[in-house]
Tab-separated table of N, CA and C in Angstrom:
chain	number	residue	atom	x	y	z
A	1	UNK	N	-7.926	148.019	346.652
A	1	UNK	CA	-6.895	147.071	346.996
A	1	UNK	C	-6.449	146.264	345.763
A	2	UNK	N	-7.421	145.818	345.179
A	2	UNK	CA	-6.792	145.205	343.825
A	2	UNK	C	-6.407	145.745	342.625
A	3	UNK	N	-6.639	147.044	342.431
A	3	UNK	CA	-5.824	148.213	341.657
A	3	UNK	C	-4.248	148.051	341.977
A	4	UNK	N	-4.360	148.677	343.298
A	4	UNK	CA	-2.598	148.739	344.102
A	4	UNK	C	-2.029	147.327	343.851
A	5	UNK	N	-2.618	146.080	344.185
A	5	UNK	CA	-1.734	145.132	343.382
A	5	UNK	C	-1.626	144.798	342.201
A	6	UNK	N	-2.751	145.352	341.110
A	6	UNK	CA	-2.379	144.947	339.749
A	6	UNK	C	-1.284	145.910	339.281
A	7	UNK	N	-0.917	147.687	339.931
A	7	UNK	CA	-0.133	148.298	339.963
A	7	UNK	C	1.294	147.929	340.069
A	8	UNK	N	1.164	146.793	341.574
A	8	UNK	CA	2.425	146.557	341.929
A	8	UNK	C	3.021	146.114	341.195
A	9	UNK	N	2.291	144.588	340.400
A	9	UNK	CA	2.606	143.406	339.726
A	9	UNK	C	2.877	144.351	338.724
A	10	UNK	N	2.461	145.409	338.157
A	10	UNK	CA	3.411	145.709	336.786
A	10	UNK	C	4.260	146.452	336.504
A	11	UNK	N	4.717	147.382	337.952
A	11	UNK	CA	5.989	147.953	338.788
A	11	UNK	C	7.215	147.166	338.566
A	12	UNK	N	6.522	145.528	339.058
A	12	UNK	CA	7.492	145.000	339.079
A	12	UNK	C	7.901	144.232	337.857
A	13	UNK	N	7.121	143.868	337.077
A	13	UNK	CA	7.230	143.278	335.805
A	13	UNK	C	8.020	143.723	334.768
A	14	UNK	N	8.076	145.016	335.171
A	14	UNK	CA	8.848	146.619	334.332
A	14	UNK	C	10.439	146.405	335.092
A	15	UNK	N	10.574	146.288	335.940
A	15	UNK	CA	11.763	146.529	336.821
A	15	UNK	C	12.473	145.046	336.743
A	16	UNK	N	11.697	143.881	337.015
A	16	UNK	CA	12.140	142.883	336.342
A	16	UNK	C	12.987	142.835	335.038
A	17	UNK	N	11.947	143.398	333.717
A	17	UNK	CA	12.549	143.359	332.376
A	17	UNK	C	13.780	144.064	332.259
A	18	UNK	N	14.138	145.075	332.892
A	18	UNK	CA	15.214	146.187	332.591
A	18	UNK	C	16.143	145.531	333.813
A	19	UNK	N	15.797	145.062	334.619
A	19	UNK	CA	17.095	144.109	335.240
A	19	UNK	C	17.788	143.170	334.469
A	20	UNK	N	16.980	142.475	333.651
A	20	UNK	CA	17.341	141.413	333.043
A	20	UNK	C	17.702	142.228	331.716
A	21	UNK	N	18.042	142.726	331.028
A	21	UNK	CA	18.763	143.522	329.881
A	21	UNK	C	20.135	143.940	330.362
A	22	UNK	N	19.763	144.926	331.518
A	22	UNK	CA	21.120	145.195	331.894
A	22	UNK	C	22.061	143.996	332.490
A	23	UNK	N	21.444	142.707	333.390
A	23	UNK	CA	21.884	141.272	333.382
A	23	UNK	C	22.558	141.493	332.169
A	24	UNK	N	21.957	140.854	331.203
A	24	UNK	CA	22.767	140.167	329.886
A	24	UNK	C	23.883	141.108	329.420
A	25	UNK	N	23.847	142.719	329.665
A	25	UNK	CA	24.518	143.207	328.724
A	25	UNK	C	24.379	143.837	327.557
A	26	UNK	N	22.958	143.929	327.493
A	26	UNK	CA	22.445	144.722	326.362
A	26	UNK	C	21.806	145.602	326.182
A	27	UNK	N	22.094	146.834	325.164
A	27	UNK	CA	21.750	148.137	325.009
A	27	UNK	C	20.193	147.689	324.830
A	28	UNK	N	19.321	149.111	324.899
A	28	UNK	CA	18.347	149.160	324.250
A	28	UNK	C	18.183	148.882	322.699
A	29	UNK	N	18.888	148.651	322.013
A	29	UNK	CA	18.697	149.020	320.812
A	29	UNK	C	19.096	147.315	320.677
A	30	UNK	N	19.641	146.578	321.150
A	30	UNK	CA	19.743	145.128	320.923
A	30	UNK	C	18.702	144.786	321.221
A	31	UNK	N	17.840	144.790	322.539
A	31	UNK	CA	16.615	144.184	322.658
A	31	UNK	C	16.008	144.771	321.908
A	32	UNK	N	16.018	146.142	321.240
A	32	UNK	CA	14.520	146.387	320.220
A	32	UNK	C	13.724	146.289	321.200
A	33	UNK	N	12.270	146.464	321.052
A	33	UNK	CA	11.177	146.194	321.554
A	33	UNK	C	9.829	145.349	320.957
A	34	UNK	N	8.637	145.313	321.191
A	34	UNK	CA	7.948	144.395	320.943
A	34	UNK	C	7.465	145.379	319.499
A	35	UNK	N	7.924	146.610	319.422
A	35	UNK	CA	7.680	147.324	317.798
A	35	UNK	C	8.428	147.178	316.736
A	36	UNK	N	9.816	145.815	317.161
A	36	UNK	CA	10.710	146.076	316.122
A	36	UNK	C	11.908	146.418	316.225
A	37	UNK	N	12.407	146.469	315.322
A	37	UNK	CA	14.037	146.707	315.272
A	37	UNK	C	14.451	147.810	314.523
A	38	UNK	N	13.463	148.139	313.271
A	38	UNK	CA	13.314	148.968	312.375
A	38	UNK	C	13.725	150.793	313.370
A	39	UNK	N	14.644	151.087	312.705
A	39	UNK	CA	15.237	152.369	313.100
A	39	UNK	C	15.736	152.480	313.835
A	40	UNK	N	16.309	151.661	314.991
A	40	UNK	CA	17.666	151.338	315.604
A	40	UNK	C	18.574	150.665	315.150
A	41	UNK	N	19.672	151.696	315.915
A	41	UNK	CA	20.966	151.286	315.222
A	41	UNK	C	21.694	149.997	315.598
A	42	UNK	N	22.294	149.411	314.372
A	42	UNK	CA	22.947	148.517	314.894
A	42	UNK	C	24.629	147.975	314.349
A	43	UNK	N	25.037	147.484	314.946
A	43	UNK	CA	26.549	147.858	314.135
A	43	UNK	C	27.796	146.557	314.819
A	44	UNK	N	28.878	146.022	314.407
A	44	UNK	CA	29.365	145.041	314.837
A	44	UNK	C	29.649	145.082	316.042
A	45	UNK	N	29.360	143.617	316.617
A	45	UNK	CA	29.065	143.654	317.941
A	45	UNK	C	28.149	143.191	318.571
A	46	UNK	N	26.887	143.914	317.657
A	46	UNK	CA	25.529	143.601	318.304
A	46	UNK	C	24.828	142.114	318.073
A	47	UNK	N	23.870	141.594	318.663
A	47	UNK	CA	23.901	140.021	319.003
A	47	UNK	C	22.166	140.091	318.157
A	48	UNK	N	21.152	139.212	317.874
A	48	UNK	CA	20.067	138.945	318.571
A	48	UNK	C	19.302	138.735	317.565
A	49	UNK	N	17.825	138.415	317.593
A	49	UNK	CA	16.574	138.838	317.025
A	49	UNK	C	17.029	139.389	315.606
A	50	UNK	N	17.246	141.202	316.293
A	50	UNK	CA	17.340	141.792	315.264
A	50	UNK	C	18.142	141.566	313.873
A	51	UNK	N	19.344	141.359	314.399
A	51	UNK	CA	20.341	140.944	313.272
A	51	UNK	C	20.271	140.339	312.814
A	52	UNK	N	19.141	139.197	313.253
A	52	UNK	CA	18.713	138.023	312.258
A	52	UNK	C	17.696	138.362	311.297
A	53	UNK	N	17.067	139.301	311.557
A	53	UNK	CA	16.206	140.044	310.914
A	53	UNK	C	17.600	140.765	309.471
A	54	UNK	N	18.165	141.575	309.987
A	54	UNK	CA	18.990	142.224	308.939
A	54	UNK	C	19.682	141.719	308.140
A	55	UNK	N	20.540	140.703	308.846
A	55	UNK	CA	21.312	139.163	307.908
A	55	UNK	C	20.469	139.000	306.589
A	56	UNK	N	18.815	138.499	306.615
A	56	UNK	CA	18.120	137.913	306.276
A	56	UNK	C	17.672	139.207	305.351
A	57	UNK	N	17.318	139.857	305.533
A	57	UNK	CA	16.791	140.757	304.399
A	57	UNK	C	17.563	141.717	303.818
A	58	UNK	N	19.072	141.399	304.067
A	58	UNK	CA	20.468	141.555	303.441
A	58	UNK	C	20.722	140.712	302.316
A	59	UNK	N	20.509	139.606	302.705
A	59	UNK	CA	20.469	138.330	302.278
A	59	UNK	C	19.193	138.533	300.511
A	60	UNK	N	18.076	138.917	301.141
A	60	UNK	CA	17.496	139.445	299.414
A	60	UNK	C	17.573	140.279	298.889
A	61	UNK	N	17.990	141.477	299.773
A	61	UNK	CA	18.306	142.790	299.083
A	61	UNK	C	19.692	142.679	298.174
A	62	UNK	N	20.515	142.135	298.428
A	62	UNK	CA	21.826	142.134	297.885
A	62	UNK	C	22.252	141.211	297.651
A	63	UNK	N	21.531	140.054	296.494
A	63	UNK	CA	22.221	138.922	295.908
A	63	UNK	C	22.854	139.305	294.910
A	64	UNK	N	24.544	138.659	295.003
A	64	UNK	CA	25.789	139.080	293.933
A	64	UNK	C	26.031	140.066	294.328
A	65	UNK	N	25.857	141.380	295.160
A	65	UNK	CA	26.531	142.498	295.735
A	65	UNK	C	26.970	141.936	296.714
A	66	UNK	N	26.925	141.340	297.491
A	66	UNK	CA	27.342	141.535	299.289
A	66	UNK	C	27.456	139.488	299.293
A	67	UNK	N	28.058	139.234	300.152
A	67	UNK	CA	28.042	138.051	300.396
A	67	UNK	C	26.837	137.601	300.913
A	68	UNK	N	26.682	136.196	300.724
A	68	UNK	CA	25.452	136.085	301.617
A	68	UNK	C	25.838	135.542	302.962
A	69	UNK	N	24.605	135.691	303.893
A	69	UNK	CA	24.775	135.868	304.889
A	69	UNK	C	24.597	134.487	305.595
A	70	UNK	N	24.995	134.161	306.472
A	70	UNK	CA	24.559	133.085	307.984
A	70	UNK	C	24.161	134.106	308.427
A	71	UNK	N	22.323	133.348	308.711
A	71	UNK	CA	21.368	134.192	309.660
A	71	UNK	C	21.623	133.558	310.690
A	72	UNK	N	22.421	134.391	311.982
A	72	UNK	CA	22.673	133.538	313.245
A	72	UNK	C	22.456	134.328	314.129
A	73	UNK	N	22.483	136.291	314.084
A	73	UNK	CA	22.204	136.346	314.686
A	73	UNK	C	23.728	137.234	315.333
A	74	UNK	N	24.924	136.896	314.823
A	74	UNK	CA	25.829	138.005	315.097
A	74	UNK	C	26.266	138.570	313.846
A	75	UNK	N	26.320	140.222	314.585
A	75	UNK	CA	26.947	141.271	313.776
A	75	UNK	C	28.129	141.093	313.789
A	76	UNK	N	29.074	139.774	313.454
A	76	UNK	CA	30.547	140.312	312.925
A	76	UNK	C	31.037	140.628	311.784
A	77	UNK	N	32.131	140.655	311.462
A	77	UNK	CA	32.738	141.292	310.416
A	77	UNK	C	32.261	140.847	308.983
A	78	UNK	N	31.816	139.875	309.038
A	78	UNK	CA	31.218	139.504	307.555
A	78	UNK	C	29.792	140.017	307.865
A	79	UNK	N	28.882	140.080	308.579
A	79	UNK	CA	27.906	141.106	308.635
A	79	UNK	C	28.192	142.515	308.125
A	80	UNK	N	29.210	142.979	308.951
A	80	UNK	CA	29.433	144.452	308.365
A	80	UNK	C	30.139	144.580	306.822
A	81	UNK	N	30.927	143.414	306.436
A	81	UNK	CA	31.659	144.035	304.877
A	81	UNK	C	30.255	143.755	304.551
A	82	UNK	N	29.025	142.624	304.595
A	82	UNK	CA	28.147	142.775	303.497
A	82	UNK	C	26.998	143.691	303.610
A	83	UNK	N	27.001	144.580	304.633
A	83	UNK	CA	25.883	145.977	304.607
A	83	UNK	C	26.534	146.729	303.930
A	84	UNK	N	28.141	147.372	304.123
A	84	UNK	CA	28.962	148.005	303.754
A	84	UNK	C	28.805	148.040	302.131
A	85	UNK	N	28.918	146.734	301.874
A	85	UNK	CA	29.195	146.533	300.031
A	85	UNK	C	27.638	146.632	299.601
A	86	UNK	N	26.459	146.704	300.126
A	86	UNK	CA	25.028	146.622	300.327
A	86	UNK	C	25.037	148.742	299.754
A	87	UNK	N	25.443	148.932	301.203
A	87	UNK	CA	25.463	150.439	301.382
A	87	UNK	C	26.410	150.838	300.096
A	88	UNK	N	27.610	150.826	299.751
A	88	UNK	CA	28.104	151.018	299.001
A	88	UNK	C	27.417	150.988	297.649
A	89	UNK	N	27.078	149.765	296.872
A	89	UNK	CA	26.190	150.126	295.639
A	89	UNK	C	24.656	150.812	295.916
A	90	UNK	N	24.332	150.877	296.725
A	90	UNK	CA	23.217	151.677	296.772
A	90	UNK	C	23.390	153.499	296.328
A	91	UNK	N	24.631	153.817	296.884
A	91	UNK	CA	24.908	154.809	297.276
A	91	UNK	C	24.650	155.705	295.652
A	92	UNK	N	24.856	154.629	294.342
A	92	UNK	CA	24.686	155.311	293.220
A	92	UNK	C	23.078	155.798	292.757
A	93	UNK	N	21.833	155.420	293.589
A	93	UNK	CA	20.860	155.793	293.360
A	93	UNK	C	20.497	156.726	294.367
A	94	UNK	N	21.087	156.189	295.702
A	94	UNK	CA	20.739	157.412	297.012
A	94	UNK	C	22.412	158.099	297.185
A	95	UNK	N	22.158	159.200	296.939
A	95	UNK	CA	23.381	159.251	297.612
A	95	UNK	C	23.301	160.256	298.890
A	96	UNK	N	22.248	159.949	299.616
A	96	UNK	CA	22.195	160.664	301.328
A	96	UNK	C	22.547	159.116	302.052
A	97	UNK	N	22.739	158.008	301.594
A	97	UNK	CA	22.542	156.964	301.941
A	97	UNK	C	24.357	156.508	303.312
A	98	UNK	N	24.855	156.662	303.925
A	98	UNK	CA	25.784	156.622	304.771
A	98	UNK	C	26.339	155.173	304.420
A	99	UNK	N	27.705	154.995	304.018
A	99	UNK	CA	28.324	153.656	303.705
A	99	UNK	C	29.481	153.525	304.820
A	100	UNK	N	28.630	152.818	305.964
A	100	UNK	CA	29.589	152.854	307.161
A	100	UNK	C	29.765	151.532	307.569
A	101	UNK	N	28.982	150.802	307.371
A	101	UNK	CA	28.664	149.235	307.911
A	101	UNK	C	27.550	148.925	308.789
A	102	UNK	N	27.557	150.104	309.268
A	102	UNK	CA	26.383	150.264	309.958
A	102	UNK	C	24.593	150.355	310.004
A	103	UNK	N	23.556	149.289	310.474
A	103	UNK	CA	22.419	149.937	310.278
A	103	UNK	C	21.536	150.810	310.908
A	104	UNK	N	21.252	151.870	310.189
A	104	UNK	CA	20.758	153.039	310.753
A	104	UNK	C	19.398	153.107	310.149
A	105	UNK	N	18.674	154.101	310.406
A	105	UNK	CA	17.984	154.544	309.898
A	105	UNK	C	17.358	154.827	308.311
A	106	UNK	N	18.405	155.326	307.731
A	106	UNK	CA	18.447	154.750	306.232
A	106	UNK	C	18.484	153.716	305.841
A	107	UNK	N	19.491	152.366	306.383
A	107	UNK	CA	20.252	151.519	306.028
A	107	UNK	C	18.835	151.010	305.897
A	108	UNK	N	18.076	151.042	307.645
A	108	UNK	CA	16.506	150.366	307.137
A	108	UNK	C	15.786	150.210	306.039
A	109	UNK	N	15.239	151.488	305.991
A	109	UNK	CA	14.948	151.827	304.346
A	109	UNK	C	15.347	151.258	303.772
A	110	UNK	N	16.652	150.827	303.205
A	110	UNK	CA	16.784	150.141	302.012
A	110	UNK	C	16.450	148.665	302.355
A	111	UNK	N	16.638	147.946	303.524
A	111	UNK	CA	16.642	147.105	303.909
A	111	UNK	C	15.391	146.166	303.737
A	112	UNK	N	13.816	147.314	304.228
A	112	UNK	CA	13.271	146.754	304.065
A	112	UNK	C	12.063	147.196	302.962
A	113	UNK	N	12.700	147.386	302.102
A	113	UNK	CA	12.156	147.802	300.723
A	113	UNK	C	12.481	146.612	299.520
A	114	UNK	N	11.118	146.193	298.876
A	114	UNK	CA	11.310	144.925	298.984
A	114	UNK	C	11.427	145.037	296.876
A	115	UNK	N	11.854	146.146	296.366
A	115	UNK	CA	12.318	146.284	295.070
A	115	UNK	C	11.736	145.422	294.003
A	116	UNK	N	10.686	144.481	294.273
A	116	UNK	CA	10.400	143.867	293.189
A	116	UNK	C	8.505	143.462	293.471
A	117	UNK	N	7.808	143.524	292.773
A	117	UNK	CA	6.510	143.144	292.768
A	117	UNK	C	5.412	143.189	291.974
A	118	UNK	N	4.186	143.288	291.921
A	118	UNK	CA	3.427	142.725	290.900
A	118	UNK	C	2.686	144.142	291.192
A	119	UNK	N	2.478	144.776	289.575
A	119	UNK	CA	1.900	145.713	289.285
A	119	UNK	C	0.401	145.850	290.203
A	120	UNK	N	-0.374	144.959	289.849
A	120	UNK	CA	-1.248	144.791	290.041
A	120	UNK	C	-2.107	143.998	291.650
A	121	UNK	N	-0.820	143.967	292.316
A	121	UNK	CA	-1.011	143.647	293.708
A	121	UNK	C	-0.004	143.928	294.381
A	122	UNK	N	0.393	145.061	294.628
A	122	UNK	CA	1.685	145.648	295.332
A	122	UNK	C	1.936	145.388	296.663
A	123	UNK	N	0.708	144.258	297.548
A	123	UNK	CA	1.515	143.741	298.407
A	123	UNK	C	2.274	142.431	298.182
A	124	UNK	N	1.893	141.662	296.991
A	124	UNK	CA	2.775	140.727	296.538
A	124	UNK	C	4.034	140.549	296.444
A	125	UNK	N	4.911	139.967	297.140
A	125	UNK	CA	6.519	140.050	297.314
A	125	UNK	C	6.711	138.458	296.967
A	126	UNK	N	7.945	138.497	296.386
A	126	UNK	CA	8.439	137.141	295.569
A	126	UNK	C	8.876	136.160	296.909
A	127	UNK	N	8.659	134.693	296.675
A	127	UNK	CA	9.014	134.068	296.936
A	127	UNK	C	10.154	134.041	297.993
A	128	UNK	N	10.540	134.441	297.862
A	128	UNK	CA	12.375	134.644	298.321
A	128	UNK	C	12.572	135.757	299.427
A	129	UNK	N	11.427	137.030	299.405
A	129	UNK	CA	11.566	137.617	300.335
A	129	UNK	C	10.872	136.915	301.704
A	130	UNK	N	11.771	137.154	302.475
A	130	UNK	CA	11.923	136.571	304.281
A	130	UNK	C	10.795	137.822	304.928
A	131	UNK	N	9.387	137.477	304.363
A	131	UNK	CA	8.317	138.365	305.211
A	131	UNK	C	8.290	138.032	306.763
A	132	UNK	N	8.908	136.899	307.223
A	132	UNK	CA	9.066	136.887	308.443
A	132	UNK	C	10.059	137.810	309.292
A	133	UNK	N	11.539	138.233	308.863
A	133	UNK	CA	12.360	138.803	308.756
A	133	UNK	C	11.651	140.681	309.028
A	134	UNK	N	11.075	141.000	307.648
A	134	UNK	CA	10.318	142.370	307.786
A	134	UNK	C	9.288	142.737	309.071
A	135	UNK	N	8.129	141.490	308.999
A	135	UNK	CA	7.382	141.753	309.859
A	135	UNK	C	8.119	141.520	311.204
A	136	UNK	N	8.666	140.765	311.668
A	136	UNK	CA	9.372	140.853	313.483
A	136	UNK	C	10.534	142.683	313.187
A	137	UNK	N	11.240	142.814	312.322
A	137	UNK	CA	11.956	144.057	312.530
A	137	UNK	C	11.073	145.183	312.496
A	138	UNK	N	9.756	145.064	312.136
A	138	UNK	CA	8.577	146.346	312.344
A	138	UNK	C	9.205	147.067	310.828
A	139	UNK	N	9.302	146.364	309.550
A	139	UNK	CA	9.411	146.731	308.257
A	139	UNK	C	8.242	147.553	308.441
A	140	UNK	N	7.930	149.119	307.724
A	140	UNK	CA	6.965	149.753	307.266
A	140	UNK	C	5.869	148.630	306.045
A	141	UNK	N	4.465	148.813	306.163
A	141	UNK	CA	3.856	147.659	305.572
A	141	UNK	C	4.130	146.596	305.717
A	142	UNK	N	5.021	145.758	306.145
A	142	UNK	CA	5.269	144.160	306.451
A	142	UNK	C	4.054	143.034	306.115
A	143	UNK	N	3.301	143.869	307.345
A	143	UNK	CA	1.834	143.225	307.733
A	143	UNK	C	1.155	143.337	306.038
A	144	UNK	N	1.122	144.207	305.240
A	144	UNK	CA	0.077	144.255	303.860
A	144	UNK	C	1.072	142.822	302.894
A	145	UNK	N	2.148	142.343	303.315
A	145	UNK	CA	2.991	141.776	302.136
A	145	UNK	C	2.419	140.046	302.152
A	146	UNK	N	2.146	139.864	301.426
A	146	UNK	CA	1.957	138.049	301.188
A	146	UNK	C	2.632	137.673	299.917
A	147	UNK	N	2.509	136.672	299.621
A	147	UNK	CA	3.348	135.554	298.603
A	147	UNK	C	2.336	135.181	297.661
């Protein structure tokens, strides 16, 4: 008997959550999940969490390339020219790299690759990188990076 209700209670806990997504209006890929944001797509339009995550580690990846960002949290149009101009100079070292505005899968990758650190302690990331930013988007290594 108390199996079948701890069953029920998480029947419903499940059916709850996906009511309330489709409520608000949002894809899977806006809520992300509790693994992250890392490798879903996201593109103008999209609202949340995540984009505050991408704003933000846009924001160190591309100082003097791309504008900087208001981490707020919407993908509008100044979100997308500064992935775009992000994606764009990248494109001369990767060039499988897609310059759409969009973040994808690659875009991640560059995103959360943190280009600068200490020989001798390679989880060391400068000052300036937003390890909060990496670790909530489920950055690969996040968790090894300190200051």
């Amino acid at each position: 008997m108390k199996l079948q209700s701890k069953l029920l209670t998480g029947v419903l806990m499940v059916v709850t959550l996906a009511t309330s997504a489709v409520a608000t209006g949002l894809s899977g890929s806006q809520t992300a999940g509790a693994a992250g944001c890392y490798g879903y797509v996201f593109r103008q339009g999209s609202t949340g969490r995540c984009v505050r995550d991408i704003q933000a580690l846009n924001n160190y990846n591309a100082p003097g390339w791309a504008n900087t960002l208001t981490v707020d949290g919407i993908y509008g149009s100044k979100t997308y020219a500064s992935i775009y101009k992000f994606q764009s100079n990248l494109r001369v070292w990767y060039p499988y790299l897609s310059v759409d505005g969009i973040v994808g899968p690659q875009t991640w990758g560059q995103l959360c690759d943190v280009r600068q650190g200490d020989a001798n302690d390679p989880g060391r990331v400068p000052l300036s990188y937003p390890i909060w930013a990496a670790r909530d988007a489920g950055c690969p290594y996040a968790y090894t990076f300190h200051y």
